[in-house]
């Protein structure tokens, strides 16, 4: 027995290679343990320290930490005064949370079809839909582009349409922390009002559950801080009259308990030290996939030369005309070979809940074509070359045998 071999951890016993996985170091664990031994498990110093670390990294003035990206999307919509009678538009190829946030506020949701190359919201389709909506007097109040897989959307194009038609922009950057657009960090809100991050374990850095809303607008930041904690203020300047005494607080808005704990923030702060390393490892893995899959009848993910993707996901599309099996068959064969492939995403409006709102099959044809061909291959910093080779070999077998 080679005594220099590291002992096998629990991770090695898991047979299935997952599509995404967190990377937790001993330092990360120590940071969380330190919080557990401290005075504050929540509402202590770790949350503002984590917020500062992300606002410094992204170059945005304000960061508001919450318990999930879903909560961040909700309070971002509320801060932008989304309510009954308002319209919000997003992309159909996203997680349901990017659309649900509008419904939480009593607004209506609609979808803009995707670009066939980037799989992000198509700025061409957006522009056409806005022109039509302007004629009908039904312009959106907020548009929510999603940086799918971490690849930045055409934010300059979306921003210029927002100026022309007067809507606000929330970037759902749940996949994109650590990425760059036109050589500036995603999350700096140069082309948007608010940017959202997610810290779910499959995302780029994790706090177990957690999210963050970035903005350069002090009023929006204040509103979101209020909404994440019941709408309660302890700031005398915000109260309707002088405090009754030192115990006093006022509820001045209808908020929620969307707070992040100090244990989560400490984990996130510790993970921030490895953010650049995580994203660069993802790029190394993607380049290796690109190279070793080049001869197969599939489309590997196009990368925008003006952007740097966070590479949360590596999505391939099957060229079904050149393959003798169905999309589903290939997917099932990969799962049977213990490759934890996934599909990001089912077009949101094809969900029964959304069909109940009146959406029908065929609404966004490009999104539906994507859905019929896409497969997310395993992509996470800890994916070894050996495991990646198994993924590649299994895919090759499934497609060609
Ligand atoms: C993960 C994800 C969310 C929701 O994130 P949570 O932190 O789990 O609430 C929202 N939008 C997109 C695009 C996501 O991938």
mmCIF file with all atom_site columns, N, CA, C and O in Angstrom, residues 69-70 72-74 76 89-91 93-101 120-121 142-153 155 158 169-177 186-187 192 194-199 203 212 312 345:
data_model
loop_
_atom_site.group_PDB
_atom_site.id
_atom_site.type_symbol
_atom_site.label_atom_id
_atom_site.label_alt_id
_atom_site.label_comp_id
_atom_site.label_asym_id
_atom_site.label_entity_id
_atom_site.label_seq_id
_atom_site.pdbx_PDB_ins_code
_atom_site.Cartn_x
_atom_site.Cartn_y
_atom_site.Cartn_z
_atom_site.occupancy
_atom_site.B_iso_or_equiv
_atom_site.pdbx_formal_charge
_atom_site.auth_seq_id
_atom_site.auth_comp_id
_atom_site.auth_asym_id
_atom_site.auth_atom_id
_atom_site.pdbx_PDB_model_num
ATOM 1   N N  . UNK A 1 69  ? -31.023 33.549 -4.272  1.00 0.00 ? 69  UNK A N  1
ATOM 2   C CA . UNK A 1 69  ? -31.172 34.422 -5.445  1.00 0.00 ? 69  UNK A CA 1
ATOM 3   C C  . UNK A 1 69  ? -32.651 34.651 -5.733  1.00 0.00 ? 69  UNK A C  1
ATOM 4   O O  . UNK A 1 69  ? -33.030 35.704 -6.257  1.00 0.00 ? 69  UNK A O  1
ATOM 5   N N  . UNK A 1 70  ? -33.476 33.672 -5.400  1.00 0.00 ? 70  UNK A N  1
ATOM 6   C CA . UNK A 1 70  ? -34.921 33.823 -5.587  1.00 0.00 ? 70  UNK A CA 1
ATOM 7   C C  . UNK A 1 70  ? -35.432 35.011 -4.766  1.00 0.00 ? 70  UNK A C  1
ATOM 8   O O  . UNK A 1 70  ? -36.185 35.851 -5.273  1.00 0.00 ? 70  UNK A O  1
ATOM 9   N N  . UNK A 1 72  ? -33.582 37.469 -3.725  1.00 0.00 ? 72  UNK A N  1
ATOM 10  C CA . UNK A 1 72  ? -32.959 38.676 -4.292  1.00 0.00 ? 72  UNK A CA 1
ATOM 11  C C  . UNK A 1 72  ? -33.765 39.168 -5.496  1.00 0.00 ? 72  UNK A C  1
ATOM 12  O O  . UNK A 1 72  ? -34.007 40.378 -5.640  1.00 0.00 ? 72  UNK A O  1
ATOM 13  N N  . UNK A 1 73  ? -34.210 38.238 -6.346  1.00 0.00 ? 73  UNK A N  1
ATOM 14  C CA . UNK A 1 73  ? -35.026 38.627 -7.504  1.00 0.00 ? 73  UNK A CA 1
ATOM 15  C C  . UNK A 1 73  ? -36.348 39.246 -7.039  1.00 0.00 ? 73  UNK A C  1
ATOM 16  O O  . UNK A 1 73  ? -36.810 40.241 -7.611  1.00 0.00 ? 73  UNK A O  1
ATOM 17  N N  . UNK A 1 74  ? -36.941 38.669 -5.988  1.00 0.00 ? 74  UNK A N  1
ATOM 18  C CA . UNK A 1 74  ? -38.211 39.195 -5.475  1.00 0.00 ? 74  UNK A CA 1
ATOM 19  C C  . UNK A 1 74  ? -38.054 40.634 -4.971  1.00 0.00 ? 74  UNK A C  1
ATOM 20  O O  . UNK A 1 74  ? -38.778 41.530 -5.396  1.00 0.00 ? 74  UNK A O  1
ATOM 21  N N  . UNK A 1 76  ? -35.679 42.692 -5.586  1.00 0.00 ? 76  UNK A N  1
ATOM 22  C CA . UNK A 1 76  ? -35.222 43.580 -6.669  1.00 0.00 ? 76  UNK A CA 1
ATOM 23  C C  . UNK A 1 76  ? -36.436 44.096 -7.440  1.00 0.00 ? 76  UNK A C  1
ATOM 24  O O  . UNK A 1 76  ? -36.532 45.295 -7.740  1.00 0.00 ? 76  UNK A O  1
ATOM 25  N N  . UNK A 1 89  ? -40.506 41.014 -18.436 1.00 0.00 ? 89  UNK A N  1
ATOM 26  C CA . UNK A 1 89  ? -40.097 40.073 -19.491 1.00 0.00 ? 89  UNK A CA 1
ATOM 27  C C  . UNK A 1 89  ? -38.787 39.411 -19.095 1.00 0.00 ? 89  UNK A C  1
ATOM 28  O O  . UNK A 1 89  ? -37.886 40.049 -18.561 1.00 0.00 ? 89  UNK A O  1
ATOM 29  N N  . UNK A 1 90  ? -38.706 38.108 -19.410 1.00 0.00 ? 90  UNK A N  1
ATOM 30  C CA . UNK A 1 90  ? -37.437 37.409 -19.217 1.00 0.00 ? 90  UNK A CA 1
ATOM 31  C C  . UNK A 1 90  ? -37.263 36.409 -20.350 1.00 0.00 ? 90  UNK A C  1
ATOM 32  O O  . UNK A 1 90  ? -38.022 36.399 -21.319 1.00 0.00 ? 90  UNK A O  1
ATOM 33  N N  . UNK A 1 91  ? -36.247 35.545 -20.232 1.00 0.00 ? 91  UNK A N  1
ATOM 34  C CA . UNK A 1 91  ? -35.982 34.518 -21.233 1.00 0.00 ? 91  UNK A CA 1
ATOM 35  C C  . UNK A 1 91  ? -36.673 33.223 -20.809 1.00 0.00 ? 91  UNK A C  1
ATOM 36  O O  . UNK A 1 91  ? -36.748 32.938 -19.612 1.00 0.00 ? 91  UNK A O  1
ATOM 37  N N  . UNK A 1 93  ? -35.415 30.260 -21.378 1.00 0.00 ? 93  UNK A N  1
ATOM 38  C CA . UNK A 1 93  ? -34.392 29.270 -21.027 1.00 0.00 ? 93  UNK A CA 1
ATOM 39  C C  . UNK A 1 93  ? -33.673 29.759 -19.773 1.00 0.00 ? 93  UNK A C  1
ATOM 40  O O  . UNK A 1 93  ? -32.593 30.362 -19.816 1.00 0.00 ? 93  UNK A O  1
ATOM 41  N N  . UNK A 1 94  ? -34.321 29.503 -18.652 1.00 0.00 ? 94  UNK A N  1
ATOM 42  C CA . UNK A 1 94  ? -33.793 29.891 -17.345 1.00 0.00 ? 94  UNK A CA 1
ATOM 43  C C  . UNK A 1 94  ? -34.481 29.050 -16.296 1.00 0.00 ? 94  UNK A C  1
ATOM 44  O O  . UNK A 1 94  ? -35.452 28.344 -16.573 1.00 0.00 ? 94  UNK A O  1
ATOM 45  N N  . UNK A 1 95  ? -33.981 29.160 -15.061 1.00 0.00 ? 95  UNK A N  1
ATOM 46  C CA . UNK A 1 95  ? -34.657 28.523 -13.942 1.00 0.00 ? 95  UNK A CA 1
ATOM 47  C C  . UNK A 1 95  ? -35.936 29.328 -13.650 1.00 0.00 ? 95  UNK A C  1
ATOM 48  O O  . UNK A 1 95  ? -35.964 30.551 -13.840 1.00 0.00 ? 95  UNK A O  1
ATOM 49  N N  . UNK A 1 96  ? -36.974 28.633 -13.200 1.00 0.00 ? 96  UNK A N  1
ATOM 50  C CA . UNK A 1 96  ? -38.286 29.268 -13.004 1.00 0.00 ? 96  UNK A CA 1
ATOM 51  C C  . UNK A 1 96  ? -38.254 30.532 -12.137 1.00 0.00 ? 96  UNK A C  1
ATOM 52  O O  . UNK A 1 96  ? -39.101 31.416 -12.301 1.00 0.00 ? 96  UNK A O  1
ATOM 53  N N  . UNK A 1 97  ? -37.261 30.627 -11.241 1.00 0.00 ? 97  UNK A N  1
ATOM 54  C CA . UNK A 1 97  ? -37.206 31.770 -10.322 1.00 0.00 ? 97  UNK A CA 1
ATOM 55  C C  . UNK A 1 97  ? -37.105 33.107 -11.055 1.00 0.00 ? 97  UNK A C  1
ATOM 56  O O  . UNK A 1 97  ? -37.624 34.123 -10.566 1.00 0.00 ? 97  UNK A O  1
ATOM 57  N N  . UNK A 1 98  ? -36.453 33.129 -12.236 1.00 0.00 ? 98  UNK A N  1
ATOM 58  C CA . UNK A 1 98  ? -36.300 34.396 -12.979 1.00 0.00 ? 98  UNK A CA 1
ATOM 59  C C  . UNK A 1 98  ? -37.654 34.940 -13.428 1.00 0.00 ? 98  UNK A C  1
ATOM 60  O O  . UNK A 1 98  ? -37.780 36.133 -13.688 1.00 0.00 ? 98  UNK A O  1
ATOM 61  N N  . UNK A 1 99  ? -38.654 34.060 -13.551 1.00 0.00 ? 99  UNK A N  1
ATOM 62  C CA . UNK A 1 99  ? -39.995 34.487 -13.961 1.00 0.00 ? 99  UNK A CA 1
ATOM 63  C C  . UNK A 1 99  ? -40.927 34.613 -12.760 1.00 0.00 ? 99  UNK A C  1
ATOM 64  O O  . UNK A 1 99  ? -41.733 35.545 -12.671 1.00 0.00 ? 99  UNK A O  1
ATOM 65  N N  . UNK A 1 100 ? -40.798 33.686 -11.811 1.00 0.00 ? 100 UNK A N  1
ATOM 66  C CA . UNK A 1 100 ? -41.700 33.684 -10.644 1.00 0.00 ? 100 UNK A CA 1
ATOM 67  C C  . UNK A 1 100 ? -41.677 35.006 -9.882  1.00 0.00 ? 100 UNK A C  1
ATOM 68  O O  . UNK A 1 100 ? -42.691 35.441 -9.331  1.00 0.00 ? 100 UNK A O  1
ATOM 69  N N  . UNK A 1 101 ? -40.516 35.670 -9.844  1.00 0.00 ? 101 UNK A N  1
ATOM 70  C CA . UNK A 1 101 ? -40.375 36.901 -9.055  1.00 0.00 ? 101 UNK A CA 1
ATOM 71  C C  . UNK A 1 101 ? -41.404 37.950 -9.489  1.00 0.00 ? 101 UNK A C  1
ATOM 72  O O  . UNK A 1 101 ? -41.917 38.699 -8.650  1.00 0.00 ? 101 UNK A O  1
ATOM 73  N N  . UNK A 1 120 ? -28.806 32.964 -24.937 1.00 0.00 ? 120 UNK A N  1
ATOM 74  C CA . UNK A 1 120 ? -29.321 34.037 -24.084 1.00 0.00 ? 120 UNK A CA 1
ATOM 75  C C  . UNK A 1 120 ? -30.496 34.721 -24.782 1.00 0.00 ? 120 UNK A C  1
ATOM 76  O O  . UNK A 1 120 ? -30.712 34.523 -25.993 1.00 0.00 ? 120 UNK A O  1
ATOM 77  N N  . UNK A 1 121 ? -31.224 35.567 -24.044 1.00 0.00 ? 121 UNK A N  1
ATOM 78  C CA . UNK A 1 121 ? -32.293 36.361 -24.634 1.00 0.00 ? 121 UNK A CA 1
ATOM 79  C C  . UNK A 1 121 ? -31.774 37.053 -25.894 1.00 0.00 ? 121 UNK A C  1
ATOM 80  O O  . UNK A 1 121 ? -30.722 37.703 -25.869 1.00 0.00 ? 121 UNK A O  1
ATOM 81  N N  . UNK A 1 142 ? -39.934 46.036 -16.337 1.00 0.00 ? 142 UNK A N  1
ATOM 82  C CA . UNK A 1 142 ? -38.612 45.469 -16.053 1.00 0.00 ? 142 UNK A CA 1
ATOM 83  C C  . UNK A 1 142 ? -38.325 44.334 -17.035 1.00 0.00 ? 142 UNK A C  1
ATOM 84  O O  . UNK A 1 142 ? -39.221 43.556 -17.353 1.00 0.00 ? 142 UNK A O  1
ATOM 85  N N  . UNK A 1 143 ? -37.083 44.270 -17.515 1.00 0.00 ? 143 UNK A N  1
ATOM 86  C CA . UNK A 1 143 ? -36.632 43.133 -18.323 1.00 0.00 ? 143 UNK A CA 1
ATOM 87  C C  . UNK A 1 143 ? -35.516 42.442 -17.533 1.00 0.00 ? 143 UNK A C  1
ATOM 88  O O  . UNK A 1 143 ? -34.641 43.098 -16.962 1.00 0.00 ? 143 UNK A O  1
ATOM 89  N N  . UNK A 1 144 ? -35.591 41.100 -17.474 1.00 0.00 ? 144 UNK A N  1
ATOM 90  C CA . UNK A 1 144 ? -34.614 40.311 -16.705 1.00 0.00 ? 144 UNK A CA 1
ATOM 91  C C  . UNK A 1 144 ? -33.834 39.397 -17.641 1.00 0.00 ? 144 UNK A C  1
ATOM 92  O O  . UNK A 1 144 ? -34.238 38.267 -17.909 1.00 0.00 ? 144 UNK A O  1
ATOM 93  N N  . UNK A 1 145 ? -32.689 39.867 -18.188 1.00 0.00 ? 145 UNK A N  1
ATOM 94  C CA . UNK A 1 145 ? -31.836 38.968 -18.961 1.00 0.00 ? 145 UNK A CA 1
ATOM 95  C C  . UNK A 1 145 ? -31.079 38.038 -18.010 1.00 0.00 ? 145 UNK A C  1
ATOM 96  O O  . UNK A 1 145 ? -30.796 38.416 -16.864 1.00 0.00 ? 145 UNK A O  1
ATOM 97  N N  . UNK A 1 146 ? -30.783 36.835 -18.481 1.00 0.00 ? 146 UNK A N  1
ATOM 98  C CA . UNK A 1 146 ? -30.081 35.829 -17.676 1.00 0.00 ? 146 UNK A CA 1
ATOM 99  C C  . UNK A 1 146 ? -28.792 35.471 -18.407 1.00 0.00 ? 146 UNK A C  1
ATOM 100 O O  . UNK A 1 146 ? -28.832 35.145 -19.600 1.00 0.00 ? 146 UNK A O  1
ATOM 101 N N  . UNK A 1 147 ? -27.665 35.519 -17.726 1.00 0.00 ? 147 UNK A N  1
ATOM 102 C CA . UNK A 1 147 ? -26.387 35.143 -18.340 1.00 0.00 ? 147 UNK A CA 1
ATOM 103 C C  . UNK A 1 147 ? -26.281 33.623 -18.297 1.00 0.00 ? 147 UNK A C  1
ATOM 104 O O  . UNK A 1 147 ? -25.633 33.061 -17.397 1.00 0.00 ? 147 UNK A O  1
ATOM 105 N N  . UNK A 1 148 ? -26.915 32.956 -19.257 1.00 0.00 ? 148 UNK A N  1
ATOM 106 C CA . UNK A 1 148 ? -27.018 31.500 -19.229 1.00 0.00 ? 148 UNK A CA 1
ATOM 107 C C  . UNK A 1 148 ? -25.640 30.849 -19.305 1.00 0.00 ? 148 UNK A C  1
ATOM 108 O O  . UNK A 1 148 ? -24.831 31.211 -20.165 1.00 0.00 ? 148 UNK A O  1
ATOM 109 N N  . UNK A 1 149 ? -25.404 29.901 -18.426 1.00 0.00 ? 149 UNK A N  1
ATOM 110 C CA . UNK A 1 149 ? -24.123 29.162 -18.325 1.00 0.00 ? 149 UNK A CA 1
ATOM 111 C C  . UNK A 1 149 ? -22.987 30.082 -17.868 1.00 0.00 ? 149 UNK A C  1
ATOM 112 O O  . UNK A 1 149 ? -21.844 29.637 -17.754 1.00 0.00 ? 149 UNK A O  1
ATOM 113 N N  . UNK A 1 150 ? -23.270 31.355 -17.623 1.00 0.00 ? 150 UNK A N  1
ATOM 114 C CA . UNK A 1 150 ? -22.241 32.318 -17.240 1.00 0.00 ? 150 UNK A CA 1
ATOM 115 C C  . UNK A 1 150 ? -21.833 33.228 -18.384 1.00 0.00 ? 150 UNK A C  1
ATOM 116 O O  . UNK A 1 150 ? -21.085 34.184 -18.201 1.00 0.00 ? 150 UNK A O  1
ATOM 117 N N  . UNK A 1 151 ? -22.334 32.908 -19.589 1.00 0.00 ? 151 UNK A N  1
ATOM 118 C CA . UNK A 1 151 ? -21.986 33.725 -20.766 1.00 0.00 ? 151 UNK A CA 1
ATOM 119 C C  . UNK A 1 151 ? -22.749 35.050 -20.728 1.00 0.00 ? 151 UNK A C  1
ATOM 120 O O  . UNK A 1 151 ? -23.974 35.070 -20.717 1.00 0.00 ? 151 UNK A O  1
ATOM 121 N N  . UNK A 1 152 ? -22.025 36.181 -20.710 1.00 0.00 ? 152 UNK A N  1
ATOM 122 C CA . UNK A 1 152 ? -22.734 37.454 -20.589 1.00 0.00 ? 152 UNK A CA 1
ATOM 123 C C  . UNK A 1 152 ? -23.684 37.719 -21.766 1.00 0.00 ? 152 UNK A C  1
ATOM 124 O O  . UNK A 1 152 ? -23.377 37.423 -22.910 1.00 0.00 ? 152 UNK A O  1
ATOM 125 N N  . UNK A 1 153 ? -24.853 38.287 -21.449 1.00 0.00 ? 153 UNK A N  1
ATOM 126 C CA . UNK A 1 153 ? -25.802 38.732 -22.474 1.00 0.00 ? 153 UNK A CA 1
ATOM 127 C C  . UNK A 1 153 ? -25.228 39.971 -23.156 1.00 0.00 ? 153 UNK A C  1
ATOM 128 O O  . UNK A 1 153 ? -24.300 40.602 -22.649 1.00 0.00 ? 153 UNK A O  1
ATOM 129 N N  . UNK A 1 155 ? -25.340 43.112 -23.065 1.00 0.00 ? 155 UNK A N  1
ATOM 130 C CA . UNK A 1 155 ? -25.872 44.102 -22.128 1.00 0.00 ? 155 UNK A CA 1
ATOM 131 C C  . UNK A 1 155 ? -25.912 45.508 -22.714 1.00 0.00 ? 155 UNK A C  1
ATOM 132 O O  . UNK A 1 155 ? -26.809 46.279 -22.396 1.00 0.00 ? 155 UNK A O  1
ATOM 133 N N  . UNK A 1 158 ? -29.095 45.641 -24.702 1.00 0.00 ? 158 UNK A N  1
ATOM 134 C CA . UNK A 1 158 ? -30.275 45.673 -23.832 1.00 0.00 ? 158 UNK A CA 1
ATOM 135 C C  . UNK A 1 158 ? -30.380 47.036 -23.140 1.00 0.00 ? 158 UNK A C  1
ATOM 136 O O  . UNK A 1 158 ? -31.454 47.621 -23.034 1.00 0.00 ? 158 UNK A O  1
ATOM 137 N N  . UNK A 1 169 ? -33.691 47.269 -15.809 1.00 0.00 ? 169 UNK A N  1
ATOM 138 C CA . UNK A 1 169 ? -33.032 45.988 -16.104 1.00 0.00 ? 169 UNK A CA 1
ATOM 139 C C  . UNK A 1 169 ? -32.515 45.343 -14.819 1.00 0.00 ? 169 UNK A C  1
ATOM 140 O O  . UNK A 1 169 ? -31.814 45.980 -14.026 1.00 0.00 ? 169 UNK A O  1
ATOM 141 N N  . UNK A 1 170 ? -32.901 44.073 -14.605 1.00 0.00 ? 170 UNK A N  1
ATOM 142 C CA . UNK A 1 170 ? -32.311 43.244 -13.540 1.00 0.00 ? 170 UNK A CA 1
ATOM 143 C C  . UNK A 1 170 ? -31.532 42.136 -14.247 1.00 0.00 ? 170 UNK A C  1
ATOM 144 O O  . UNK A 1 170 ? -32.121 41.365 -15.002 1.00 0.00 ? 170 UNK A O  1
ATOM 145 N N  . UNK A 1 171 ? -30.225 42.074 -14.034 1.00 0.00 ? 171 UNK A N  1
ATOM 146 C CA . UNK A 1 171 ? -29.432 40.970 -14.601 1.00 0.00 ? 171 UNK A CA 1
ATOM 147 C C  . UNK A 1 171 ? -29.522 39.789 -13.647 1.00 0.00 ? 171 UNK A C  1
ATOM 148 O O  . UNK A 1 171 ? -29.139 39.913 -12.485 1.00 0.00 ? 171 UNK A O  1
ATOM 149 N N  . UNK A 1 172 ? -30.017 38.660 -14.134 1.00 0.00 ? 172 UNK A N  1
ATOM 150 C CA . UNK A 1 172 ? -29.940 37.435 -13.335 1.00 0.00 ? 172 UNK A CA 1
ATOM 151 C C  . UNK A 1 172 ? -28.590 36.798 -13.660 1.00 0.00 ? 172 UNK A C  1
ATOM 152 O O  . UNK A 1 172 ? -28.434 36.122 -14.674 1.00 0.00 ? 172 UNK A O  1
ATOM 153 N N  . UNK A 1 173 ? -27.617 37.062 -12.781 1.00 0.00 ? 173 UNK A N  1
ATOM 154 C CA . UNK A 1 173 ? -26.250 36.568 -12.985 1.00 0.00 ? 173 UNK A CA 1
ATOM 155 C C  . UNK A 1 173 ? -25.974 35.385 -12.049 1.00 0.00 ? 173 UNK A C  1
ATOM 156 O O  . UNK A 1 173 ? -24.845 35.193 -11.597 1.00 0.00 ? 173 UNK A O  1
ATOM 157 N N  . UNK A 1 174 ? -27.019 34.596 -11.801 1.00 0.00 ? 174 UNK A N  1
ATOM 158 C CA . UNK A 1 174 ? -26.877 33.420 -10.920 1.00 0.00 ? 174 UNK A CA 1
ATOM 159 C C  . UNK A 1 174 ? -25.776 32.474 -11.386 1.00 0.00 ? 174 UNK A C  1
ATOM 160 O O  . UNK A 1 174 ? -25.216 31.730 -10.592 1.00 0.00 ? 174 UNK A O  1
ATOM 161 N N  . UNK A 1 175 ? -25.478 32.482 -12.714 1.00 0.00 ? 175 UNK A N  1
ATOM 162 C CA . UNK A 1 175 ? -24.463 31.584 -13.271 1.00 0.00 ? 175 UNK A CA 1
ATOM 163 C C  . UNK A 1 175 ? -23.129 32.297 -13.491 1.00 0.00 ? 175 UNK A C  1
ATOM 164 O O  . UNK A 1 175 ? -22.225 31.688 -14.055 1.00 0.00 ? 175 UNK A O  1
ATOM 165 N N  . UNK A 1 176 ? -23.035 33.567 -13.163 1.00 0.00 ? 176 UNK A N  1
ATOM 166 C CA . UNK A 1 176 ? -22.005 34.369 -13.832 1.00 0.00 ? 176 UNK A CA 1
ATOM 167 C C  . UNK A 1 176 ? -21.018 35.094 -12.931 1.00 0.00 ? 176 UNK A C  1
ATOM 168 O O  . UNK A 1 176 ? -20.186 35.857 -13.439 1.00 0.00 ? 176 UNK A O  1
ATOM 169 N N  . UNK A 1 177 ? -21.031 34.865 -11.599 1.00 0.00 ? 177 UNK A N  1
ATOM 170 C CA . UNK A 1 177 ? -20.046 35.585 -10.792 1.00 0.00 ? 177 UNK A CA 1
ATOM 171 C C  . UNK A 1 177 ? -18.639 35.139 -11.206 1.00 0.00 ? 177 UNK A C  1
ATOM 172 O O  . UNK A 1 177 ? -18.414 33.970 -11.491 1.00 0.00 ? 177 UNK A O  1
ATOM 173 N N  . UNK A 1 186 ? -18.853 41.179 -14.292 1.00 0.00 ? 186 UNK A N  1
ATOM 174 C CA . UNK A 1 186 ? -20.308 41.063 -14.231 1.00 0.00 ? 186 UNK A CA 1
ATOM 175 C C  . UNK A 1 186 ? -20.699 41.344 -12.785 1.00 0.00 ? 186 UNK A C  1
ATOM 176 O O  . UNK A 1 186 ? -20.049 40.859 -11.855 1.00 0.00 ? 186 UNK A O  1
ATOM 177 N N  . UNK A 1 187 ? -21.729 42.172 -12.607 1.00 0.00 ? 187 UNK A N  1
ATOM 178 C CA . UNK A 1 187 ? -22.127 42.555 -11.252 1.00 0.00 ? 187 UNK A CA 1
ATOM 179 C C  . UNK A 1 187 ? -21.792 43.998 -10.953 1.00 0.00 ? 187 UNK A C  1
ATOM 180 O O  . UNK A 1 187 ? -22.141 44.517 -9.894  1.00 0.00 ? 187 UNK A O  1
ATOM 181 N N  . UNK A 1 192 ? -27.202 47.934 -16.000 1.00 0.00 ? 192 UNK A N  1
ATOM 182 C CA . UNK A 1 192 ? -28.450 47.471 -15.377 1.00 0.00 ? 192 UNK A CA 1
ATOM 183 C C  . UNK A 1 192 ? -28.694 48.236 -14.091 1.00 0.00 ? 192 UNK A C  1
ATOM 184 O O  . UNK A 1 192 ? -27.820 48.946 -13.595 1.00 0.00 ? 192 UNK A O  1
ATOM 185 N N  . UNK A 1 194 ? -29.997 46.533 -11.271 1.00 0.00 ? 194 UNK A N  1
ATOM 186 C CA . UNK A 1 194 ? -29.677 45.581 -10.193 1.00 0.00 ? 194 UNK A CA 1
ATOM 187 C C  . UNK A 1 194 ? -29.124 44.307 -10.851 1.00 0.00 ? 194 UNK A C  1
ATOM 188 O O  . UNK A 1 194 ? -29.592 43.902 -11.921 1.00 0.00 ? 194 UNK A O  1
ATOM 189 N N  . UNK A 1 195 ? -28.141 43.688 -10.220 1.00 0.00 ? 195 UNK A N  1
ATOM 190 C CA . UNK A 1 195 ? -27.634 42.368 -10.658 1.00 0.00 ? 195 UNK A CA 1
ATOM 191 C C  . UNK A 1 195 ? -27.758 41.399 -9.487  1.00 0.00 ? 195 UNK A C  1
ATOM 192 O O  . UNK A 1 195 ? -27.440 41.750 -8.348  1.00 0.00 ? 195 UNK A O  1
ATOM 193 N N  . UNK A 1 196 ? -28.204 40.179 -9.818  1.00 0.00 ? 196 UNK A N  1
ATOM 194 C CA . UNK A 1 196 ? -28.447 39.137 -8.821  1.00 0.00 ? 196 UNK A CA 1
ATOM 195 C C  . UNK A 1 196 ? -27.418 38.020 -8.948  1.00 0.00 ? 196 UNK A C  1
ATOM 196 O O  . UNK A 1 196 ? -27.138 37.575 -10.063 1.00 0.00 ? 196 UNK A O  1
ATOM 197 N N  . UNK A 1 197 ? -26.906 37.525 -7.814  1.00 0.00 ? 197 UNK A N  1
ATOM 198 C CA . UNK A 1 197 ? -26.065 36.317 -7.801  1.00 0.00 ? 197 UNK A CA 1
ATOM 199 C C  . UNK A 1 197 ? -26.724 35.233 -6.953  1.00 0.00 ? 197 UNK A C  1
ATOM 200 O O  . UNK A 1 197 ? -27.448 35.551 -6.004  1.00 0.00 ? 197 UNK A O  1
ATOM 201 N N  . UNK A 1 198 ? -26.435 33.964 -7.277  1.00 0.00 ? 198 UNK A N  1
ATOM 202 C CA . UNK A 1 198 ? -26.884 32.830 -6.453  1.00 0.00 ? 198 UNK A CA 1
ATOM 203 C C  . UNK A 1 198 ? -25.670 32.102 -5.898  1.00 0.00 ? 198 UNK A C  1
ATOM 204 O O  . UNK A 1 198 ? -24.665 31.948 -6.601  1.00 0.00 ? 198 UNK A O  1
ATOM 205 N N  . UNK A 1 199 ? -25.798 31.617 -4.665  1.00 0.00 ? 199 UNK A N  1
ATOM 206 C CA . UNK A 1 199 ? -24.714 30.852 -4.033  1.00 0.00 ? 199 UNK A CA 1
ATOM 207 C C  . UNK A 1 199 ? -25.170 29.449 -3.652  1.00 0.00 ? 199 UNK A C  1
ATOM 208 O O  . UNK A 1 199 ? -24.719 28.876 -2.665  1.00 0.00 ? 199 UNK A O  1
ATOM 209 N N  . UNK A 1 203 ? -23.644 26.351 -7.954  1.00 0.00 ? 203 UNK A N  1
ATOM 210 C CA . UNK A 1 203 ? -23.203 27.583 -8.620  1.00 0.00 ? 203 UNK A CA 1
ATOM 211 C C  . UNK A 1 203 ? -21.702 27.795 -8.389  1.00 0.00 ? 203 UNK A C  1
ATOM 212 O O  . UNK A 1 203 ? -21.027 26.918 -7.874  1.00 0.00 ? 203 UNK A O  1
ATOM 213 N N  . UNK A 1 212 ? -27.330 37.457 -3.608  1.00 0.00 ? 212 UNK A N  1
ATOM 214 C CA . UNK A 1 212 ? -26.866 38.831 -3.396  1.00 0.00 ? 212 UNK A CA 1
ATOM 215 C C  . UNK A 1 212 ? -27.465 39.698 -4.490  1.00 0.00 ? 212 UNK A C  1
ATOM 216 O O  . UNK A 1 212 ? -27.595 39.257 -5.628  1.00 0.00 ? 212 UNK A O  1
ATOM 217 N N  . UNK A 1 312 ? -20.628 28.361 -15.547 1.00 0.00 ? 312 UNK A N  1
ATOM 218 C CA . UNK A 1 312 ? -21.381 27.553 -14.579 1.00 0.00 ? 312 UNK A CA 1
ATOM 219 C C  . UNK A 1 312 ? -21.770 26.216 -15.216 1.00 0.00 ? 312 UNK A C  1
ATOM 220 O O  . UNK A 1 312 ? -21.721 25.173 -14.564 1.00 0.00 ? 312 UNK A O  1
ATOM 221 N N  . UNK A 1 345 ? -32.516 24.553 -19.795 1.00 0.00 ? 345 UNK A N  1
ATOM 222 C CA . UNK A 1 345 ? -33.666 24.292 -18.934 1.00 0.00 ? 345 UNK A CA 1
ATOM 223 C C  . UNK A 1 345 ? -34.863 23.897 -19.785 1.00 0.00 ? 345 UNK A C  1
ATOM 224 O O  . UNK A 1 345 ? -34.863 24.148 -20.990 1.00 0.00 ? 345 UNK A O  1
#
